[in-house]
Short mmCIF file of C-alpha atoms and ligand atoms in Angstrom, two decimals:
data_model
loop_
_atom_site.label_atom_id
_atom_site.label_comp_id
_atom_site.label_asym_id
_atom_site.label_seq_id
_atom_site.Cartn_x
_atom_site.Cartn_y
_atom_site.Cartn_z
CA UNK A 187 234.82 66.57 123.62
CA UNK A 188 236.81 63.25 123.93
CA UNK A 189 240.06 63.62 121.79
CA UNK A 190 240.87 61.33 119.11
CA UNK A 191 244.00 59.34 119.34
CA UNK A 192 246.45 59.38 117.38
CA UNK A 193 247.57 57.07 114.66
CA UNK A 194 251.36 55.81 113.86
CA UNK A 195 252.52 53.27 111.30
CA UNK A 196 255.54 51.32 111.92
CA UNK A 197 257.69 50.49 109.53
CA UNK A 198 259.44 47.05 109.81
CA UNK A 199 258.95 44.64 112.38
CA UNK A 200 262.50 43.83 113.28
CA UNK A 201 263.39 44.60 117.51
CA UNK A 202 263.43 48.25 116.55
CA UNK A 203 260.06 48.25 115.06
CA UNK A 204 258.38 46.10 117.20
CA UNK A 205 259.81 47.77 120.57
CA UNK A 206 258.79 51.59 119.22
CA UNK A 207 255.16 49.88 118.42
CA UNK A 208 254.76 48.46 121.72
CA UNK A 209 255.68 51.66 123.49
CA UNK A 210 253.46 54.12 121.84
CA UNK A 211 250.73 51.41 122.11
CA UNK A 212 251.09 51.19 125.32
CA UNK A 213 251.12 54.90 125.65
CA UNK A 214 247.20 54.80 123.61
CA UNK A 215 248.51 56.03 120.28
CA UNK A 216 247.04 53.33 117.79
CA UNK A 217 249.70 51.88 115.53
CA UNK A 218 250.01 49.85 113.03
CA UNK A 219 253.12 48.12 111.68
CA UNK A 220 253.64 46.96 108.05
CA UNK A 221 256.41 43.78 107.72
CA UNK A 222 257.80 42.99 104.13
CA UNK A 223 258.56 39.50 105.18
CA UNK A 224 256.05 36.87 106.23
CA UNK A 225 256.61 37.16 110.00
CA UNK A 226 258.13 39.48 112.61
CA UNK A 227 261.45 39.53 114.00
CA UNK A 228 263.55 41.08 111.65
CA UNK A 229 267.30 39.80 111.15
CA UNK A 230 267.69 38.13 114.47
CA UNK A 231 265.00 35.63 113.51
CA UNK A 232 265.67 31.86 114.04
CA UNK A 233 264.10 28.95 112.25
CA UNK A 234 263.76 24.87 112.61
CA UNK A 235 265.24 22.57 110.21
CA UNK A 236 264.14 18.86 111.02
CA UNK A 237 263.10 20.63 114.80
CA UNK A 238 266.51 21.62 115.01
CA UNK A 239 266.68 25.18 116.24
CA UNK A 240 269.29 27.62 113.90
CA UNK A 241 269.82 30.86 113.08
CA UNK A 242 269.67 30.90 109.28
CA UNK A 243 271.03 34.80 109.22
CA UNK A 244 273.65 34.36 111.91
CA UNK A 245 274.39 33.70 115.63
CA UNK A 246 272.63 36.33 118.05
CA UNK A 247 273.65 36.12 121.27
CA UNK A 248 271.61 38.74 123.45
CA UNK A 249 273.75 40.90 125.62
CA UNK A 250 273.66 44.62 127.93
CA UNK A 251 274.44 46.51 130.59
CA UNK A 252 271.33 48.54 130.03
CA UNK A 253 269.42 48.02 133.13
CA UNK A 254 266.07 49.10 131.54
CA UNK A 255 266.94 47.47 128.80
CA UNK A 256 267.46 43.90 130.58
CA UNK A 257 264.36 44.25 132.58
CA UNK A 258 262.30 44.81 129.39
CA UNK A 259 263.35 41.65 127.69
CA UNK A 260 263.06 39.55 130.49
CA UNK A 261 259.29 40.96 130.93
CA UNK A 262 258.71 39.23 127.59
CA UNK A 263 260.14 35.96 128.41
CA UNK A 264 263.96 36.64 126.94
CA UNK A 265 265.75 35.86 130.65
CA UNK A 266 267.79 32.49 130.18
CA UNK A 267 271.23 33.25 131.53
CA UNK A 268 274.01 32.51 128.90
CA UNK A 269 277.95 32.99 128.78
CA UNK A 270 279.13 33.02 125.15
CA UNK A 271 282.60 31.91 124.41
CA UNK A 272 284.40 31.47 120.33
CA UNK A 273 286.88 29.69 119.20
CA UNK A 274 289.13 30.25 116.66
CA UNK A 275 291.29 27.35 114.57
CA UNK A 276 294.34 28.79 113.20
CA UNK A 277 297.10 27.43 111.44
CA UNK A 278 300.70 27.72 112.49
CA UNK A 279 303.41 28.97 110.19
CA UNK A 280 303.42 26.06 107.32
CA UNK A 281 301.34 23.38 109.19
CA UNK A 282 298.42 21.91 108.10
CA UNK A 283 297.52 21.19 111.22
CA UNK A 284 294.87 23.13 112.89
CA UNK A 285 295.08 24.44 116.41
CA UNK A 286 291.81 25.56 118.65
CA UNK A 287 292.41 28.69 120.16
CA UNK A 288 289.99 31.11 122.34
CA UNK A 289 288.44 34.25 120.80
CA UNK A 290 289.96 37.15 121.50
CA UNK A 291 293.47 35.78 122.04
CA UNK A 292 294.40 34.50 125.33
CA UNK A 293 298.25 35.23 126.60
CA UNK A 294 298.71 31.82 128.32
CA UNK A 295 297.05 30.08 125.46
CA UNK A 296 299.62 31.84 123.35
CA UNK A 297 302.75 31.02 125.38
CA UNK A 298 302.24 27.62 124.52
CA UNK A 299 302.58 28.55 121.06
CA UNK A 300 306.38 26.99 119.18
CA UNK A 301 305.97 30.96 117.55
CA UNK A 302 305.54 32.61 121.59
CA UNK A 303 309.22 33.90 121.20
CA UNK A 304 308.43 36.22 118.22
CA UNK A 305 304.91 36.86 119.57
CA UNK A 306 306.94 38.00 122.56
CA UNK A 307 309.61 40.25 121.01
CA UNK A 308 306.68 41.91 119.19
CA UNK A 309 304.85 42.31 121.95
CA UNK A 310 307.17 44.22 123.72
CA UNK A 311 307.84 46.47 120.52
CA UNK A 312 304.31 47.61 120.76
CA UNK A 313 303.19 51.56 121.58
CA UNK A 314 301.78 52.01 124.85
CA UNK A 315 298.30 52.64 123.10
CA UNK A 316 297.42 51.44 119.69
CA UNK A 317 296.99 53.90 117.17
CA UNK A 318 296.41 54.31 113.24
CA UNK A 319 293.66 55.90 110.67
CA UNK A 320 293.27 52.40 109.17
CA UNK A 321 292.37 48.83 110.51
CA UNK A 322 295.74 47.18 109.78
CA UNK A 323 297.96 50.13 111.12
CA UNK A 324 295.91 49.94 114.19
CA UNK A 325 295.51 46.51 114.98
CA UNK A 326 299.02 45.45 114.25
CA UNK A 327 300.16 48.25 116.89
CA UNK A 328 297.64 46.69 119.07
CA UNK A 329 299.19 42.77 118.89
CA UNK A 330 302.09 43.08 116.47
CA UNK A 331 302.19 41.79 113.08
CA UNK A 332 302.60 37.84 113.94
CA UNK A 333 298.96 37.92 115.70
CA UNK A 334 297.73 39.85 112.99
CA UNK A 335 298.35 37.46 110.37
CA UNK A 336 297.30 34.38 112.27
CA UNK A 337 293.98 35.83 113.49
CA UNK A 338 293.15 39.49 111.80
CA UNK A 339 294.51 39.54 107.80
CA UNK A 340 292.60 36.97 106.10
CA UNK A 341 289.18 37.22 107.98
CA UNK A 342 288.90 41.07 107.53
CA UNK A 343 290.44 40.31 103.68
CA UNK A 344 286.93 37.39 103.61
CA UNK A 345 284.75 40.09 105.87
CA UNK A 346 285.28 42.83 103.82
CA UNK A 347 286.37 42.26 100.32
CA UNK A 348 288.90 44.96 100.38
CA UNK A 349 292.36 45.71 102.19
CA UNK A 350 292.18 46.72 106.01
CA UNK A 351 294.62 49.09 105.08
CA UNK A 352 291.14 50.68 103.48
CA UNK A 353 289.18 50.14 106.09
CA UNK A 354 288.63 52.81 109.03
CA UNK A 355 290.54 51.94 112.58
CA UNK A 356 287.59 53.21 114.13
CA UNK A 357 285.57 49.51 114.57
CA UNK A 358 288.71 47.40 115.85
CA UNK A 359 288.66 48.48 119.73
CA UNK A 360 284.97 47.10 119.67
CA UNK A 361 286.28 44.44 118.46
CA UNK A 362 289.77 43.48 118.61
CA UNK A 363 291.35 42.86 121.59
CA UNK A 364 294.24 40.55 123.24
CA UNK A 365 293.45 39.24 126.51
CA UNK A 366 295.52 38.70 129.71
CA UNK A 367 292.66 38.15 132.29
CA UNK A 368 291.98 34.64 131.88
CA UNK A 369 288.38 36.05 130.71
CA UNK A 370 286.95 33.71 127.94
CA UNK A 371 283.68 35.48 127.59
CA UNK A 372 283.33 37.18 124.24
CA UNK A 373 281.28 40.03 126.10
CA UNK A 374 281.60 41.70 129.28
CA UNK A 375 278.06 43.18 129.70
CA UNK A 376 276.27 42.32 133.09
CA UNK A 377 273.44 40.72 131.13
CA UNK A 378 273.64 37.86 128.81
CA UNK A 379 270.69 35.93 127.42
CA UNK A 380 269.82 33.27 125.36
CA UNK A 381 266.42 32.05 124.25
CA UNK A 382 266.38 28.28 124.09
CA UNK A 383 263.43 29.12 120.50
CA UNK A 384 265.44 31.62 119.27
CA UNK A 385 263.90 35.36 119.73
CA UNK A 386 260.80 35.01 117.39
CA UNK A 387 258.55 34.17 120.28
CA UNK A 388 259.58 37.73 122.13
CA UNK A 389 259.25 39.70 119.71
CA UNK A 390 255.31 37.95 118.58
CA UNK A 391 255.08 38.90 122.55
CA UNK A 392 255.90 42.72 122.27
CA UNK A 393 253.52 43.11 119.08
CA UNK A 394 250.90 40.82 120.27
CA UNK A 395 248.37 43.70 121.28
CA UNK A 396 249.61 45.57 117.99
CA UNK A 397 248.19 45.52 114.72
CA UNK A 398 250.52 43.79 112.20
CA UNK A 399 250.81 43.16 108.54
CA UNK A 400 253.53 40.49 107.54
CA UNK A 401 254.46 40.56 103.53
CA UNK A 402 253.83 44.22 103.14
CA UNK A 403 256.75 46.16 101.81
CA UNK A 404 256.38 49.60 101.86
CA UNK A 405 257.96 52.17 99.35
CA UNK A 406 257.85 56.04 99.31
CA UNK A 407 255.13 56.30 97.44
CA UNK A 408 252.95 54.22 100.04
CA UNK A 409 254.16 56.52 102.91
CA UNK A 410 252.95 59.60 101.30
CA UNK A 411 249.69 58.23 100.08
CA UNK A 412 249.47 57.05 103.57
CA UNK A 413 249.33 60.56 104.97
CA UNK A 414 245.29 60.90 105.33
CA UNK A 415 245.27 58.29 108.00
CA UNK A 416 248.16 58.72 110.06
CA UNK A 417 249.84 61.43 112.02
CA UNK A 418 253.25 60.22 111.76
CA UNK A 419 255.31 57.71 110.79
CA UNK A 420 258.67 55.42 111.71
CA UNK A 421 260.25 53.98 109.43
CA UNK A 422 263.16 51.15 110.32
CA UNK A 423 263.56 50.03 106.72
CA UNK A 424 266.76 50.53 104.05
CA UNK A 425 266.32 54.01 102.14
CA UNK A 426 267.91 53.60 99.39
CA UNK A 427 265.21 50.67 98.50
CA UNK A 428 262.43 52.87 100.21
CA UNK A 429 263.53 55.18 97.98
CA UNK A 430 263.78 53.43 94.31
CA UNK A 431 267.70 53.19 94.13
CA UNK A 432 268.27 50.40 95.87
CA UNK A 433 271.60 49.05 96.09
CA UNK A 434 272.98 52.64 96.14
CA UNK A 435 274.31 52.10 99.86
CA UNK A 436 276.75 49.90 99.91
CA UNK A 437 276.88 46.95 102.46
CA UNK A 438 278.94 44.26 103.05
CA UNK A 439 276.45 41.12 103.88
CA UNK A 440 276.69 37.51 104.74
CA UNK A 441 275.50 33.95 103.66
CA UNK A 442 274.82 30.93 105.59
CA UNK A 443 274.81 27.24 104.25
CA UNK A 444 273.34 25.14 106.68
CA UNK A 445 273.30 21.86 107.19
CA UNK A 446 271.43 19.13 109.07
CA UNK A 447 273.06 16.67 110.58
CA UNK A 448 272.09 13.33 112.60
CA UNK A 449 273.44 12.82 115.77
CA UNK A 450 273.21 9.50 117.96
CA UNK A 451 273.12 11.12 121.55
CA UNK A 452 270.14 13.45 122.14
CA UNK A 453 273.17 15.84 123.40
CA UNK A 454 275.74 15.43 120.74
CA UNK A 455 277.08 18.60 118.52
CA UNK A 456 279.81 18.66 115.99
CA UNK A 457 281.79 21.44 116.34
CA UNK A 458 283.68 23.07 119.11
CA UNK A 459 281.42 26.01 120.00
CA UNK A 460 278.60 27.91 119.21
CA UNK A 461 280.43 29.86 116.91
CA UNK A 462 284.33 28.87 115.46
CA UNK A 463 286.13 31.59 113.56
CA UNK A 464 288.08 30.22 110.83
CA UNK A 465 290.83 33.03 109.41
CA UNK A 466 292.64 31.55 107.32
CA UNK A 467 292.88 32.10 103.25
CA UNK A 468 292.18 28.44 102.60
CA UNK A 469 288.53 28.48 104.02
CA UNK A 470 285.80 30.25 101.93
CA UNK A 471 283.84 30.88 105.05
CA UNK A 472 284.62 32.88 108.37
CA UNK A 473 282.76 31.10 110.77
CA UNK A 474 280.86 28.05 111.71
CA UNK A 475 277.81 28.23 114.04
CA UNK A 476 276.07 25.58 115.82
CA UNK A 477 273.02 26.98 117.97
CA UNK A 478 272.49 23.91 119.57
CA UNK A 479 275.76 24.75 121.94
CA UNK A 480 273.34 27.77 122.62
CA UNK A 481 270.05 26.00 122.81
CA UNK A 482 270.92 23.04 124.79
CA UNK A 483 268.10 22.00 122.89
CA UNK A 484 267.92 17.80 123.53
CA UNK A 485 267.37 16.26 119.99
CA UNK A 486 268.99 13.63 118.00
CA UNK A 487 270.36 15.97 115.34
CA UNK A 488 271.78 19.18 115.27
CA UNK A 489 272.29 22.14 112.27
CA UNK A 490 275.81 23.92 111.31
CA UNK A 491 276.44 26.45 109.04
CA UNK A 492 279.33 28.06 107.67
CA UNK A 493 278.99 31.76 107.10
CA UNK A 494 280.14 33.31 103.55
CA UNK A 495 281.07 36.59 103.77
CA UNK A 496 280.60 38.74 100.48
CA UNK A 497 276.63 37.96 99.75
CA UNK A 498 274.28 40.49 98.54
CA UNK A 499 272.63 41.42 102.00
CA UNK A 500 272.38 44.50 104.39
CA UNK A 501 274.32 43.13 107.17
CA UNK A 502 277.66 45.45 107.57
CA UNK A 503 277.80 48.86 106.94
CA UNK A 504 281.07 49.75 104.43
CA UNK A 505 283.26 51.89 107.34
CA UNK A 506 285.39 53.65 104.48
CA UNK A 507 287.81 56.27 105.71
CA UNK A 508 285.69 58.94 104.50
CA UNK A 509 282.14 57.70 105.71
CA UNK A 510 280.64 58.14 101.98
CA UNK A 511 277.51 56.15 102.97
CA UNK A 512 276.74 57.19 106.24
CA UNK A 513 276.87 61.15 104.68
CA UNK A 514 274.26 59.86 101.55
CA UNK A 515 272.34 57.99 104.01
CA UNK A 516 271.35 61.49 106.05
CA UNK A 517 271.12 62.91 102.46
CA UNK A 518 268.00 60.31 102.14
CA UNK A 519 266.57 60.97 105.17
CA UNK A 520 265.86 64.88 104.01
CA UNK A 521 264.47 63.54 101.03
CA UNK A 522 262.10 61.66 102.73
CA UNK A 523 261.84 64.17 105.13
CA UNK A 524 260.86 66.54 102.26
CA UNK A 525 258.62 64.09 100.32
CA UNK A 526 256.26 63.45 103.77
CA UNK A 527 254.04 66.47 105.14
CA UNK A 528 253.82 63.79 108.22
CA UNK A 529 256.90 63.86 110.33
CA UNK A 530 259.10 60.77 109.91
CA UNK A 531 261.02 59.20 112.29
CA UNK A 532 264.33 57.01 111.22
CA UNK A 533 265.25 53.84 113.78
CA UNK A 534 267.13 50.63 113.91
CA UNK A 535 269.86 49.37 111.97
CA UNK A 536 268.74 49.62 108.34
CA UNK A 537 267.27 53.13 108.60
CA UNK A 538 270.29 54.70 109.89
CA UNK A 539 272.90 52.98 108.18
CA UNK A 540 274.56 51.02 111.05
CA UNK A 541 275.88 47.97 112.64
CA UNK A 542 273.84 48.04 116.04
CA UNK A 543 273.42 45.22 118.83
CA UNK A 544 269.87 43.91 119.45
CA UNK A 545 270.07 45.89 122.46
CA UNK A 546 270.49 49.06 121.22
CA UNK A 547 267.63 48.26 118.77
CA UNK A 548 265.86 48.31 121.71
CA UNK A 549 267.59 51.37 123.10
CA UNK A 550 266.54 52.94 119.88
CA UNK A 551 263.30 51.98 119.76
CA UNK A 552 262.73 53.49 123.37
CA UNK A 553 264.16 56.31 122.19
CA UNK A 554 262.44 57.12 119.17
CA UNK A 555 259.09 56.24 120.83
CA UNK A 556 259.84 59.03 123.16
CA UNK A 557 260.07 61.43 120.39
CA UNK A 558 257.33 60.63 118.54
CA UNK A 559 254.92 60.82 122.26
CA UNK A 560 256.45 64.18 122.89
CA UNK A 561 256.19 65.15 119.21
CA UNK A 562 252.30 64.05 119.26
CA UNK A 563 251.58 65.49 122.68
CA UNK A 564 252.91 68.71 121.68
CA UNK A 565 250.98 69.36 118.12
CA UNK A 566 247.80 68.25 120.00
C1 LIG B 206 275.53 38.73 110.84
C2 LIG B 206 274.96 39.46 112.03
C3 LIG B 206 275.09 38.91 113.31
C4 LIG B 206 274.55 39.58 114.42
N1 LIG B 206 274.73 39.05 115.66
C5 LIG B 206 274.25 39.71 116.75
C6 LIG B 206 274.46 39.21 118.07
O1 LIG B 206 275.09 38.17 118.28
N2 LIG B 206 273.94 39.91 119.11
C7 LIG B 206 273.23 41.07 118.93
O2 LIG B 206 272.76 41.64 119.91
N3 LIG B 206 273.01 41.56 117.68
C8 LIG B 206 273.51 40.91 116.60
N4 LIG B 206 273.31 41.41 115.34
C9 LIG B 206 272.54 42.66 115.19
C10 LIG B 206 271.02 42.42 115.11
O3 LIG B 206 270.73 41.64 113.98
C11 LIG B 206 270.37 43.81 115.02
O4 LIG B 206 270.66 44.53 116.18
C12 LIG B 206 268.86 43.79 114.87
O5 LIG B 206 268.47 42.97 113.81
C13 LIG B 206 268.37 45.21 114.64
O6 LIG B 206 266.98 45.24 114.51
P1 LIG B 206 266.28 46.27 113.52
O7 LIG B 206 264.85 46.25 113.87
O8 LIG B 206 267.01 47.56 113.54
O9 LIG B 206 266.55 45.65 112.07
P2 LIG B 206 265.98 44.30 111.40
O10 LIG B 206 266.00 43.17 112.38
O11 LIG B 206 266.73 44.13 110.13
O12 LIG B 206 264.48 44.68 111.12
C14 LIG B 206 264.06 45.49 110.04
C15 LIG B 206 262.74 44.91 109.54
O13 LIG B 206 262.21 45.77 108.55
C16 LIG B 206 261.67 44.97 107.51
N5 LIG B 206 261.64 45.81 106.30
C17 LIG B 206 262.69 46.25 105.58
N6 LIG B 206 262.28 47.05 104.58
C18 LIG B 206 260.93 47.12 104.68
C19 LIG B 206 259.94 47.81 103.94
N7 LIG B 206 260.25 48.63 102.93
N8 LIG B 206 258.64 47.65 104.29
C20 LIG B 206 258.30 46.84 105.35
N9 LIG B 206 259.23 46.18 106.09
C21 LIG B 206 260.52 46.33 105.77
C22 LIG B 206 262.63 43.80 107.44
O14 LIG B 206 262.05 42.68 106.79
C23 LIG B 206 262.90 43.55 108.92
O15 LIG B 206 261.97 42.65 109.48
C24 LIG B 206 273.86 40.79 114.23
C25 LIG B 206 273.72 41.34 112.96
C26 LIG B 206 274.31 40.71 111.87
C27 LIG B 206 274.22 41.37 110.52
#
């Protein structure tokens, strides 16, 4: 007697979403995925304004060193070769004026500096590894305090709406660093990528032999009265809002205003980079991001946006010293968990509470795929 297959719902269509749907598809288990907004693609998601290409929730530059990973992507059509490099414009001491430096700090570009001397005597102050419970402990043992202010106290003070001396240490070596190789790459992985469309069109390639709705958003409720037709589910959405209480987890989340602007030349942008940090107290917004640096797309306008840090939006997990959210955030999964006679699988960003590359959405969603196959194969 031919066995029937079995039947998965997705979800969330973001890369974690889409990626687990493709590989159980591919392995015959019939899924279908359920998107709140109107199209797939999740956070990373860019849009046109005037046919100018932009990232309206942020730059996303596509980087690994995962070798299956890298091969996936590129099988859907995500293989441009791309080197990203930020800037940063600081001000010295009192001046107004502003200065463009590389992101993370460069030695020789700092020698340069009129303030190298006391760079230097801190420098050579510092512990021979960088240490501390919170962010500013750690970071100013890592550079000394003179770096710190210039490139570290007022963009974690914008990013984060609270001290760094509340923050956990345990983000900055991911993040902060101070250079001495000449290397102006932000990221050292052996694959870089960018799209010249942005990522939509992948990810419409790894769901386009899966069934899809857009402007579906699922709650608890759904899930469970769900259960007749499907043998399991994944879920790669927020669960405090799955759950009723949204807002419960805290996040810290991000705004972009973005504006078009004509250009003469075809080629022309108007800012220094991709993406420009801008610490200092005076600016409202941390960064400025122009895709078109990305795109090389040839058009006689281009789109920049400043980024405003402190918006209502799931973007960055809170890293408090005692890891309050990530503890309530497994406390949700067992309610879920307890809700569901299906099993329930948690993947992606949102789900599990965390700040995660697109990569390791995709790590994730191979990963969680896996589970479910063996979990399927085993209660057959
Ligand atoms: C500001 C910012 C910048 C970033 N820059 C980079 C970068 O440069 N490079 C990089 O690799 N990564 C970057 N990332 C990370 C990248 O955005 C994530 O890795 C990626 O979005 C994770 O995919 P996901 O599927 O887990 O989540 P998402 O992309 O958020 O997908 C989740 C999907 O679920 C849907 N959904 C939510 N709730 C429900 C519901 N109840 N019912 C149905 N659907 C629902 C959402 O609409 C969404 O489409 C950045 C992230 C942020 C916040």
């Amino acid at each position: 007697m031919a066995q029937t297959r079995k039947r998965v719902a997705v979800v969330g269509a973001g890369w974690a979403g889409a990626i687990t749907a493709e590989r159980l598809g591919s392995h015959g288990v019939d899924v279908e995925v359920f998107e709140r907004a109107a199209n797939v693609g999740g956070h990373s998601r860019s849009e046109t304004l005037n046919g100018v290409v932009y990232e309206p929730n942020g730059a996303h530059i596509f980087h690994t060193s995962n070798e299956k990973v890298a091969a996936y992507v590129q099988r859907f059509g995500l293989s441009r070769p791309y080197g990203h490099c930020v800037m940063t414009q600081v001000h010295i001491g009192d001046d107004d004026a502003l200065t463009l430096l590389s992101w993370p700090p460069q030695l020789e570009e700092l020698r340069e500096l009129p303030v190298w001397p006391t760079i230097e005597k801190e420098l050579a102050g510092l512990p021979d590894e960088p240490a501390g419970d919170d962010f500013e402990t750690f970071v100013k043992s890592l550079m000394g305090p003179t770096l710190y202010d210039l490139f570290i106290r007022d963009y974690t003070a914008k990013q984060w709406g609270r001290p760094a001396t509340e923050l956990s240490s345990s983000f900055a070596p991911k993040r902060i660093e101070l250079r001495n190789d000449g290397y102006r790459r932000l990221f050292r992985d052996q694959w870089e990528f960018f799209p010249p469309n942005g990522v939509n069109s992948v990810i419409e390639g790894v769901l386009a032999n899966t069934s899809v709705t857009c402007g579906a958003e699922l709650v608890l409720d759904d899930l469970a009265g769900m259960q007749a037709d499907f043998d399991a589910f994944v879920v790669t959405a927020p669960l405090d809002r799955l759950l009723g209480r949204d807002g419960e987890l805290e996040w810290r989340g991000v705004h972009l205003r973005s504006r078009y602007i004509p250009v003469e030349r075809s080629e022309d942008t108007r800012t220094a980079a991709y993406v420009v940090n801008w610490p200092d107290a005076r600016y409202p917004f941390t960064r400025t991001i122009e895709t078109k640096h990305a795109t090389g797309q040839r058009i006689t306008g281009t789109v920049v946006s400043e980024e405003y840090p402190g918006a209502p939006a799931r973007h960055y997990p809170i890293p408090t010293v005692d890891r309050r959210f990530e503890v309530l955030n497994e406390r949700y999964k067992d309610e879920v968990r307890n809700v569901l006679d299906r099993p329930v699988y948690f993947c992606g960003r949102l789900a599990n509470y965390l700040y995660i590359n697109q990569d390791q959405a995709i790590e994730q969603g191979f990963a969680c795929s896996a589970e479910v196959l063996g979990d399927l194969a085993g209660s057959t």
